[in-house]
Coordinates of C-alpha atoms in Angstrom, one line a residue:
M1 CA 20.4 5.1 14.3
F2 CA 19.7 1.8 16.1
D3 CA 18.9 2.2 19.8
E4 CA 21.3 -0.3 21.4
E5 CA 19.5 -0.1 24.8
I6 CA 16.6 -2.1 23.5
S7 CA 18.7 -5.2 22.9
G8 CA 19.7 -5.3 26.5
V9 CA 16.0 -4.9 27.5
A10 CA 15.1 -7.8 25.2
E11 CA 17.8 -10.0 26.8
A12 CA 16.6 -9.2 30.3
A13 CA 13.0 -10.0 29.3
L14 CA 14.2 -13.3 27.8
R15 CA 15.9 -14.3 31.1
T16 CA 12.8 -13.5 33.0
A17 CA 10.5 -15.4 30.7
E18 CA 12.8 -18.5 30.7
K19 CA 12.1 -18.9 34.4
R20 CA 8.3 -19.0 34.0
G21 CA 8.0 -22.6 32.6
L22 CA 6.4 -21.4 29.3
D23 CA 6.3 -23.3 26.1
E24 CA 7.3 -20.2 24.2
A25 CA 7.7 -16.4 24.8
N26 CA 7.9 -13.8 22.1
I27 CA 9.5 -10.5 23.2
R28 CA 9.4 -7.4 21.1
V29 CA 11.0 -4.2 22.2
E30 CA 11.2 -1.0 20.3
T31 CA 11.9 2.7 20.1
N32 CA 10.2 4.8 17.5
I33 CA 11.1 8.4 16.8
F34 CA 8.3 9.9 14.7
A35 CA 6.9 13.1 13.2
S36 CA 3.7 14.0 11.4
I37 CA 2.5 17.3 9.8
D38 CA -0.9 18.1 8.4
F39 CA -0.8 21.2 6.2
V40 CA -4.1 22.4 4.8
N41 CA -4.8 25.4 2.6
G42 CA -1.9 27.5 3.8
R43 CA -1.7 26.6 7.5
V44 CA -0.5 23.8 9.7
V45 CA -3.5 22.2 11.4
S46 CA -1.5 19.5 13.1
A47 CA 2.2 19.1 13.9
V48 CA 3.3 16.2 16.1
T49 CA 6.7 14.8 17.0
G50 CA 7.6 12.3 19.6
V51 CA 9.3 9.2 20.8
E52 CA 7.5 5.9 21.6
R53 CA 9.3 3.2 23.7
G54 CA 8.0 0.0 25.0
I55 CA 8.0 -3.7 25.4
G56 CA 5.4 -6.3 24.4
V57 CA 5.4 -10.0 25.4
R58 CA 3.3 -12.7 24.0
T59 CA 3.5 -16.0 25.8
F60 CA 2.3 -19.5 24.9
Y61 CA 1.5 -22.2 27.4
K62 CA -0.4 -25.5 26.8
G63 CA -2.2 -24.3 23.7
A64 CA -3.1 -20.8 25.0
F65 CA -1.7 -17.3 24.4
G66 CA -1.2 -14.4 26.7
F67 CA -0.1 -10.9 25.8
S68 CA 0.9 -7.9 27.8
Y69 CA 2.8 -4.6 27.1
A70 CA 4.1 -1.5 28.7
N71 CA 5.1 1.9 27.5
S72 CA 8.3 1.8 29.5
L73 CA 11.6 -0.1 29.5
S74 CA 12.2 -0.1 33.2
R75 CA 13.2 -3.2 35.1
D76 CA 9.8 -3.1 36.9
S77 CA 8.0 -2.9 33.5
I78 CA 9.9 -5.9 32.1
L79 CA 9.0 -8.0 35.2
E80 CA 5.4 -6.9 35.2
V81 CA 4.8 -7.5 31.5
V82 CA 6.4 -10.9 31.4
E83 CA 4.6 -12.1 34.5
G84 CA 1.3 -10.6 33.4
S85 CA 1.5 -12.3 30.0
A86 CA 2.5 -15.6 31.5
R87 CA -0.3 -15.4 34.0
V88 CA -2.9 -14.8 31.3
A89 CA -1.6 -17.7 29.1
K90 CA -1.6 -20.1 32.0
Y91 CA -5.1 -19.2 33.1
V92 CA -6.5 -19.3 29.5
S93 CA -5.0 -22.7 29.1
T94 CA -7.3 -24.1 31.8
R95 CA -10.3 -22.8 29.8
S96 CA -9.2 -23.7 26.3
K97 CA -10.8 -26.8 24.6
E98 CA -8.9 -26.5 21.4
E99 CA -5.5 -28.2 21.0
V100 CA -3.0 -25.7 19.6
Q101 CA 0.7 -25.9 19.0
L102 CA 3.3 -23.7 17.2
A103 CA 4.9 -25.2 14.1
P104 CA 8.5 -26.1 14.4
H105 CA 10.8 -23.4 13.0
E106 CA 14.4 -22.5 12.7
P107 CA 15.5 -19.7 15.1
H108 CA 17.6 -16.9 13.6
K109 CA 20.0 -14.3 14.9
D110 CA 20.5 -11.3 12.7
R111 CA 20.8 -7.5 12.5
I112 CA 19.3 -5.6 9.7
I113 CA 20.1 -1.8 9.4
E114 CA 18.3 0.1 6.6
E115 CA 20.6 3.0 5.7
A116 CA 19.5 6.6 5.3
A117 CA 21.7 9.5 4.2
R118 CA 19.3 12.0 5.8
D119 CA 17.7 10.0 8.6
P120 CA 14.3 11.3 9.6
S121 CA 15.3 11.6 13.2
E122 CA 18.1 13.9 12.2
V123 CA 16.1 16.3 10.0
S124 CA 14.8 19.3 11.9
F125 CA 11.0 19.6 12.4
E126 CA 11.2 23.2 11.0
E127 CA 12.6 21.8 7.7
K128 CA 9.8 19.2 7.6
I129 CA 7.2 21.9 7.9
D130 CA 8.9 24.0 5.2
L131 CA 8.9 20.9 2.9
A132 CA 5.1 20.4 3.5
S133 CA 4.6 24.1 2.8
R134 CA 6.6 24.0 -0.4
V135 CA 4.6 21.0 -1.7
H136 CA 1.4 22.9 -0.8
D137 CA 2.4 26.1 -2.5
A138 CA 3.5 24.3 -5.7
A139 CA 0.1 22.6 -5.9
R140 CA -1.8 25.9 -5.3
K141 CA 0.2 27.7 -7.9
Y142 CA 0.0 24.9 -10.5
D143 CA -3.4 26.1 -11.9
E144 CA -5.9 28.7 -10.9
R145 CA -8.6 26.0 -10.8
I146 CA -6.8 24.2 -7.8
S147 CA -9.0 25.4 -4.9
S148 CA -7.9 23.2 -2.0
V149 CA -4.7 21.5 -1.1
R150 CA -3.8 19.2 1.8
V151 CA -0.4 17.8 2.5
L152 CA 0.3 15.0 5.0
L153 CA 3.9 14.4 5.7
S154 CA 5.1 11.7 8.2
D155 CA 8.2 9.8 9.0
S156 CA 9.5 7.3 11.6
S157 CA 12.9 5.9 12.7
R158 CA 12.1 2.6 14.3
S159 CA 14.6 0.4 16.3
H160 CA 13.1 -3.0 17.0
V161 CA 14.1 -6.3 18.5
T162 CA 12.2 -9.5 18.2
A163 CA 13.5 -12.2 20.6
T164 CA 12.1 -15.6 21.5
T165 CA 12.8 -18.3 24.1
S166 CA 13.2 -20.7 21.2
G167 CA 16.4 -18.9 20.1
A168 CA 15.5 -16.1 17.7
F169 CA 17.1 -12.7 18.2
I170 CA 16.5 -10.2 15.4
E171 CA 17.5 -6.5 15.5
Y172 CA 16.0 -4.1 13.0
Y173 CA 16.5 -0.4 12.2
R174 CA 14.1 1.0 9.6
P175 CA 13.5 4.6 8.7
L176 CA 10.4 5.5 6.7
V177 CA 9.2 8.7 5.0
T178 CA 5.8 9.2 3.3
I179 CA 3.9 12.1 1.9
V180 CA 0.3 12.3 0.8
L181 CA -1.0 15.1 -1.5
M182 CA -4.7 15.7 -1.9
V183 CA -6.0 18.4 -4.3
V184 CA -9.4 19.7 -5.3
A185 CA -10.1 21.5 -8.5
T186 CA -13.2 23.6 -9.1
E187 CA -14.7 25.4 -12.1
F188 CA -18.2 26.6 -12.9
G189 CA -19.6 24.8 -10.0
R190 CA -18.0 21.5 -10.9
R191 CA -15.5 19.7 -8.7
G192 CA -12.6 17.3 -9.3
S193 CA -10.2 15.8 -6.8
Y194 CA -7.2 13.5 -6.6
V195 CA -5.0 12.0 -3.9
K196 CA -1.7 10.2 -4.2
R197 CA 0.8 8.7 -1.6
I198 CA 4.5 8.1 -2.2
G199 CA 6.7 6.6 0.4
F200 CA 10.3 5.3 0.9
V201 CA 12.3 3.0 3.1
G202 CA 15.2 5.4 3.9
G203 CA 15.5 9.1 4.6
Y204 CA 14.6 12.5 3.2
E205 CA 17.3 12.1 0.5
K206 CA 14.7 10.0 -1.4
L207 CA 12.1 12.8 -1.3
T208 CA 13.8 14.7 -4.2
D209 CA 12.7 17.8 -6.0
E210 CA 11.9 15.6 -9.0
E211 CA 9.7 13.3 -6.9
I212 CA 7.8 16.3 -5.5
E213 CA 7.4 17.9 -8.9
N214 CA 6.0 14.7 -10.4
L215 CA 3.6 14.3 -7.4
V216 CA 2.3 17.8 -7.8
K217 CA 1.9 17.6 -11.5
L218 CA 0.1 14.2 -11.3
C219 CA -2.4 15.2 -8.7
C220 CA -3.2 18.6 -10.1
E221 CA -3.6 17.4 -13.7
K222 CA -5.8 14.4 -12.6
A223 CA -8.1 16.7 -10.5
I224 CA -8.5 19.1 -13.5
V225 CA -9.4 16.3 -15.9
Q226 CA -12.2 15.3 -13.5
L227 CA -13.9 18.7 -14.1
K228 CA -14.8 17.4 -17.6
A229 CA -16.1 14.0 -16.5
K230 CA -19.4 12.7 -17.8
P231 CA -21.9 10.3 -16.3
A232 CA -20.7 6.7 -16.4
P233 CA -22.6 3.8 -18.0
S234 CA -23.9 1.0 -15.8
G235 CA -23.9 -2.7 -16.4
K236 CA -21.4 -5.4 -17.3
F237 CA -18.5 -4.3 -19.4
T238 CA -15.1 -5.4 -20.5
A239 CA -12.8 -3.2 -18.3
V240 CA -9.1 -2.5 -18.1
L241 CA -7.7 -1.9 -14.6
D242 CA -4.5 0.1 -14.2
S243 CA -1.6 -1.2 -12.0
E244 CA -2.8 0.6 -8.9
L245 CA -6.3 -0.8 -9.0
T246 CA -5.0 -4.3 -9.9
G247 CA -2.9 -4.1 -6.8
V248 CA -5.9 -3.0 -4.6
F249 CA -8.0 -5.9 -6.0
V250 CA -5.2 -8.4 -5.4
H251 CA -4.6 -7.1 -1.9
E252 CA -8.1 -6.7 -0.7
A253 CA -10.1 -9.4 -2.6
V254 CA -7.4 -12.1 -2.9
G255 CA -4.7 -11.4 -0.3
H256 CA -7.0 -11.1 2.7
A257 CA -8.8 -14.3 1.6
C258 CA -5.3 -16.0 1.6
E259 CA -4.5 -15.0 5.2
A260 CA -4.6 -18.3 7.0
D261 CA -6.2 -17.1 10.2
S262 CA -9.3 -16.3 8.2
V263 CA -8.9 -19.7 6.4
V264 CA -8.8 -21.8 9.5
A265 CA -11.7 -19.8 11.0
G266 CA -13.9 -20.5 8.0
R267 CA -14.0 -16.9 7.0
S268 CA -12.4 -17.2 3.6
V269 CA -13.9 -18.1 0.3
L270 CA -10.6 -19.7 -0.5
A271 CA -10.7 -22.2 2.4
N272 CA -10.2 -25.9 1.3
K273 CA -9.3 -24.9 -2.2
L274 CA -5.5 -25.5 -2.2
G275 CA -4.5 -27.2 -5.5
Q276 CA -7.7 -26.1 -7.2
S277 CA -7.9 -23.9 -10.3
I278 CA -9.6 -20.7 -9.1
A279 CA -8.5 -18.2 -11.7
S280 CA -7.5 -17.7 -15.3
E281 CA -4.2 -19.4 -16.3
L282 CA -3.0 -15.8 -16.9
V283 CA -3.2 -15.1 -13.2
T284 CA -0.2 -15.5 -10.9
I285 CA -0.4 -13.6 -7.5
V286 CA 2.5 -13.4 -5.1
D287 CA 3.0 -12.0 -1.5
D288 CA 6.7 -11.5 -1.2
S289 CA 8.3 -10.2 2.0
T290 CA 11.9 -10.8 0.8
I291 CA 12.3 -7.8 -1.6
S292 CA 15.1 -5.9 0.1
G293 CA 14.4 -2.2 0.8
R294 CA 10.8 -2.4 -0.3
W295 CA 8.0 -0.7 1.7
G296 CA 6.2 -3.5 3.6
A297 CA 8.9 -6.1 3.2
L298 CA 10.9 -7.5 6.1
K299 CA 13.6 -10.3 6.2
Y300 CA 12.0 -11.8 9.3
D301 CA 8.5 -11.6 10.7
D302 CA 7.5 -10.6 14.2
E303 CA 7.6 -14.2 15.4
G304 CA 11.3 -14.3 14.3
V305 CA 10.6 -16.6 11.3
K306 CA 12.5 -15.9 8.1
T307 CA 10.1 -14.6 5.5
T308 CA 9.5 -16.1 2.0
K309 CA 8.2 -15.3 -1.5
R310 CA 4.7 -16.8 -1.2
V311 CA 3.2 -17.7 -4.5
L312 CA -0.5 -17.6 -3.6
I313 CA -1.9 -18.4 -7.1
D314 CA 0.3 -19.9 -9.7
K315 CA -1.1 -19.8 -13.3
G316 CA -4.7 -19.9 -11.9
V317 CA -4.1 -22.6 -9.2
L318 CA -4.3 -21.8 -5.5
R319 CA -0.9 -22.9 -4.1
T320 CA -0.5 -21.6 -0.5
Y321 CA -1.8 -19.3 2.2
I322 CA 0.0 -16.7 4.3
N323 CA 0.8 -18.3 7.6
N324 CA 2.0 -17.6 11.1
L325 CA 3.3 -20.4 13.5
E326 CA -0.2 -21.3 14.8
T327 CA -1.9 -21.6 11.4
S328 CA 1.1 -23.4 10.0
W329 CA 0.7 -26.1 12.6
K330 CA -3.1 -26.3 12.1
L331 CA -2.7 -26.6 8.3
N332 CA 0.4 -28.9 8.6
V333 CA 2.6 -26.7 6.4
E334 CA 6.0 -25.1 6.7
P335 CA 5.9 -21.6 8.3
N336 CA 6.4 -18.9 5.7
G337 CA 6.9 -15.8 7.9
G338 CA 3.5 -14.1 7.6
A339 CA 3.1 -12.8 11.2
R340 CA 3.3 -9.0 11.7
A341 CA 2.4 -6.5 14.5
E342 CA 1.9 -2.8 14.3
S343 CA 4.2 -2.2 17.3
Y344 CA 5.3 -3.6 20.6
A345 CA 1.8 -2.9 21.9
H346 CA 0.1 -5.4 19.6
P347 CA 0.4 -9.2 19.3
P348 CA 1.6 -10.6 15.9
I349 CA -1.2 -11.6 13.5
V350 CA -1.2 -13.0 9.9
R351 CA -0.6 -10.1 7.5
M352 CA 0.4 -9.4 3.9
S353 CA 3.6 -7.6 2.9
V354 CA 4.3 -6.9 -0.8
T355 CA 1.3 -8.4 -2.7
Y356 CA 1.1 -8.2 -6.5
M357 CA 0.0 -9.9 -9.7
Q358 CA 2.9 -10.9 -12.0
P359 CA 3.0 -9.1 -15.4
G360 CA 2.0 -10.8 -18.6
D361 CA 2.9 -10.0 -22.2
S362 CA 0.3 -7.6 -23.5
T363 CA 1.0 -3.9 -24.3
F364 CA -1.6 -1.4 -23.1
E365 CA -2.6 -0.8 -26.7
E366 CA -3.2 -4.6 -27.1
L367 CA -5.4 -4.6 -24.0
I368 CA -7.8 -2.0 -25.4
E369 CA -7.6 -2.4 -29.2
D370 CA -10.6 -4.8 -29.6
I371 CA -12.9 -3.2 -27.0
K372 CA -15.8 -1.6 -28.8
R373 CA -17.3 -0.1 -25.6
G374 CA -15.7 -0.6 -22.2
V375 CA -14.2 1.2 -19.2
Y376 CA -10.7 2.1 -18.2
L377 CA -10.4 2.3 -14.4
R378 CA -7.4 3.9 -12.6
G379 CA -6.6 3.9 -8.9
S380 CA -8.9 3.4 -5.9
R381 CA -10.8 5.6 -3.5
G382 CA -11.6 2.7 -1.2
G383 CA -14.4 0.2 -1.1
Q384 CA -15.7 -2.9 0.6
V385 CA -14.6 -6.5 0.6
D386 CA -16.0 -9.6 2.3
P387 CA -13.3 -12.4 2.1
A388 CA -15.8 -14.9 3.5
K389 CA -18.4 -14.4 0.8
G390 CA -15.9 -13.5 -1.8
T391 CA -17.5 -10.2 -2.8
F392 CA -15.9 -6.8 -3.5
Q393 CA -16.8 -3.2 -4.4
F394 CA -14.1 -0.6 -5.2
N395 CA -14.5 3.1 -6.2
A396 CA -12.0 4.2 -8.9
K397 CA -10.1 7.4 -8.5
E398 CA -10.7 8.1 -12.2
A399 CA -12.2 6.3 -15.1
Y400 CA -12.5 6.7 -18.9
L401 CA -14.8 5.4 -21.6
I402 CA -13.2 3.0 -24.1
E403 CA -14.7 3.3 -27.5
N404 CA -13.6 1.3 -30.6
G405 CA -10.2 0.7 -29.0
E406 CA -9.6 4.3 -27.9
I407 CA -9.6 6.0 -24.5
T408 CA -12.2 8.8 -24.8
V409 CA -14.1 10.8 -22.2
P410 CA -13.5 10.9 -18.4
L411 CA -16.3 9.4 -16.3
L412 CA -17.8 10.5 -12.9
D413 CA -17.3 8.5 -9.7
V414 CA -17.1 5.0 -11.2
S415 CA -17.2 1.8 -9.1
M416 CA -16.5 -1.8 -9.9
S417 CA -18.0 -4.8 -8.1
G418 CA -18.4 -8.5 -8.3
L419 CA -17.5 -11.9 -7.0
T420 CA -13.8 -12.5 -6.4
L421 CA -13.6 -16.0 -7.9
E422 CA -15.7 -15.0 -11.0
T423 CA -13.6 -12.0 -11.6
L424 CA -10.3 -14.0 -11.4
K425 CA -11.8 -16.4 -14.0
N426 CA -12.7 -13.5 -16.2
V427 CA -9.2 -12.2 -16.6
V428 CA -8.6 -12.3 -20.4
A429 CA -5.3 -10.4 -20.7
V430 CA -2.5 -9.2 -18.5
G431 CA -0.3 -6.3 -19.3
K432 CA 3.5 -6.3 -19.4
D433 CA 4.0 -3.0 -17.5
F434 CA 4.4 -3.3 -13.8
E435 CA 4.2 -0.9 -10.8
L436 CA 4.0 -1.1 -7.0
G437 CA 2.4 1.4 -4.8
V438 CA 2.8 2.0 -1.0
G439 CA 0.2 2.2 1.6
F440 CA -1.1 0.9 5.0
C441 CA -3.4 -2.0 5.8
G442 CA -5.7 -2.2 8.7
K443 CA -6.8 -5.4 10.4
M444 CA -8.0 -6.2 13.9
G445 CA -7.1 -2.7 15.0
Q446 CA -3.6 -2.9 13.7
R447 CA -2.1 -0.8 10.8
V448 CA 1.1 -1.9 9.0
P449 CA 3.0 -0.7 5.9
V450 CA 2.2 -2.7 2.8
C451 CA 2.9 -2.6 -0.9
D452 CA 0.7 -3.8 -3.7
G453 CA 0.5 -3.5 -7.4
G454 CA 0.9 -5.4 -10.6
P455 CA 0.3 -4.9 -14.3
P456 CA -2.7 -3.4 -16.2
L457 CA -5.5 -6.0 -16.3
K458 CA -8.3 -6.8 -18.8
V459 CA -11.4 -8.3 -17.3
K460 CA -14.6 -9.3 -19.1
E461 CA -18.1 -8.9 -17.7
L462 CA -17.1 -6.6 -14.8
V463 CA -20.0 -4.9 -13.1
I464 CA -19.6 -1.1 -13.5
G465 CA -21.6 1.7 -11.9
G466 CA -21.4 5.5 -11.6
R467 CA -23.4 8.6 -10.8
A468 CA -25.1 11.1 -13.0

């Protein structure tokens, strides 16, 4: 449960910071109890459990930031970190030529405890290894063609305090559990693979037998289907994206371009486009931190600002960016709670949370019924995005040919690529089904939990490529 000691540490750090003549100090203190297991082909190749404790202090003085952290909560560490951060901010302020302020914001005091019937910190490590082994064995036994299985099981129980000299004091306790299953199927020299992550805010009570059974069945069946995949066509096609790939496109190609630090730095294709029509009227894209209990969502950000439902694109029109206090001031807009940090050892930066496209009114059958020859794309194996140029390339986990309104043969290693703004304009139908997936997003050396998804999406003239 919540580590009460860290609240006292945060208060002591606040008192120290208040004596340093700063414009603002942001103190984040945390304890994180964690475990991770990597189970590959019948043996544990990595098993780690531990506790991380520390304090990070970001200071602001005359337009300049300083940051310092320590992996300790001792009195000496508190003093050293606060003074070190303040010293950096004051020195940098003498070199800074840019005027910077933090946007006015309301300070909040709150405590948020996410409940867990079987808190990860209270489940034995032996039981966790047994669980990973059980998932592995179920996958290996599913079909004789399953030749390789890897299970990654991880959890954390994180107590966290965000406190600021402007009056915020937010206490959080959040347990997380996630499992990744990767399977490989082989037959007659051919190879198919599939990987899927599921994750929960809460404890091991949410990783039920049914969830495990569904995960194993999905991954194994998808890998086996890939054994029959055929070479993909190349060129421009009408394509249908599933909910997972819609979410990846929305997060990577649109969401990162809507992060205001990139916007103000001139590294976003969406800079200076607020109020402009940039997408089909069918497209509404949201980044919503307020969904209670959802992976990636938080009631307050790491600057102590209350988070919001940020409608980035509303019926094709770009309406807002994701902001922290600095970018809110630069863009002269209200703060919307978009600052996140991986841990106490990192300063808050502009980040997404739960990013998705809102569903439309088309059934899946309606999405494909008039496609004479097209491609159905499912999931993502990664890719590349350039938010500044507005280009993207994603590799689908699986793909199928669409012929005369029917899903037919599976295709090999299919990718989609294009220009973000052109693709948004080329959305011709949006499905009514809706799913959200869990994952992690990396930016500037920091990795945070995020959620993305949406409905199936129909896009015309999408560039498709594959391998023979």
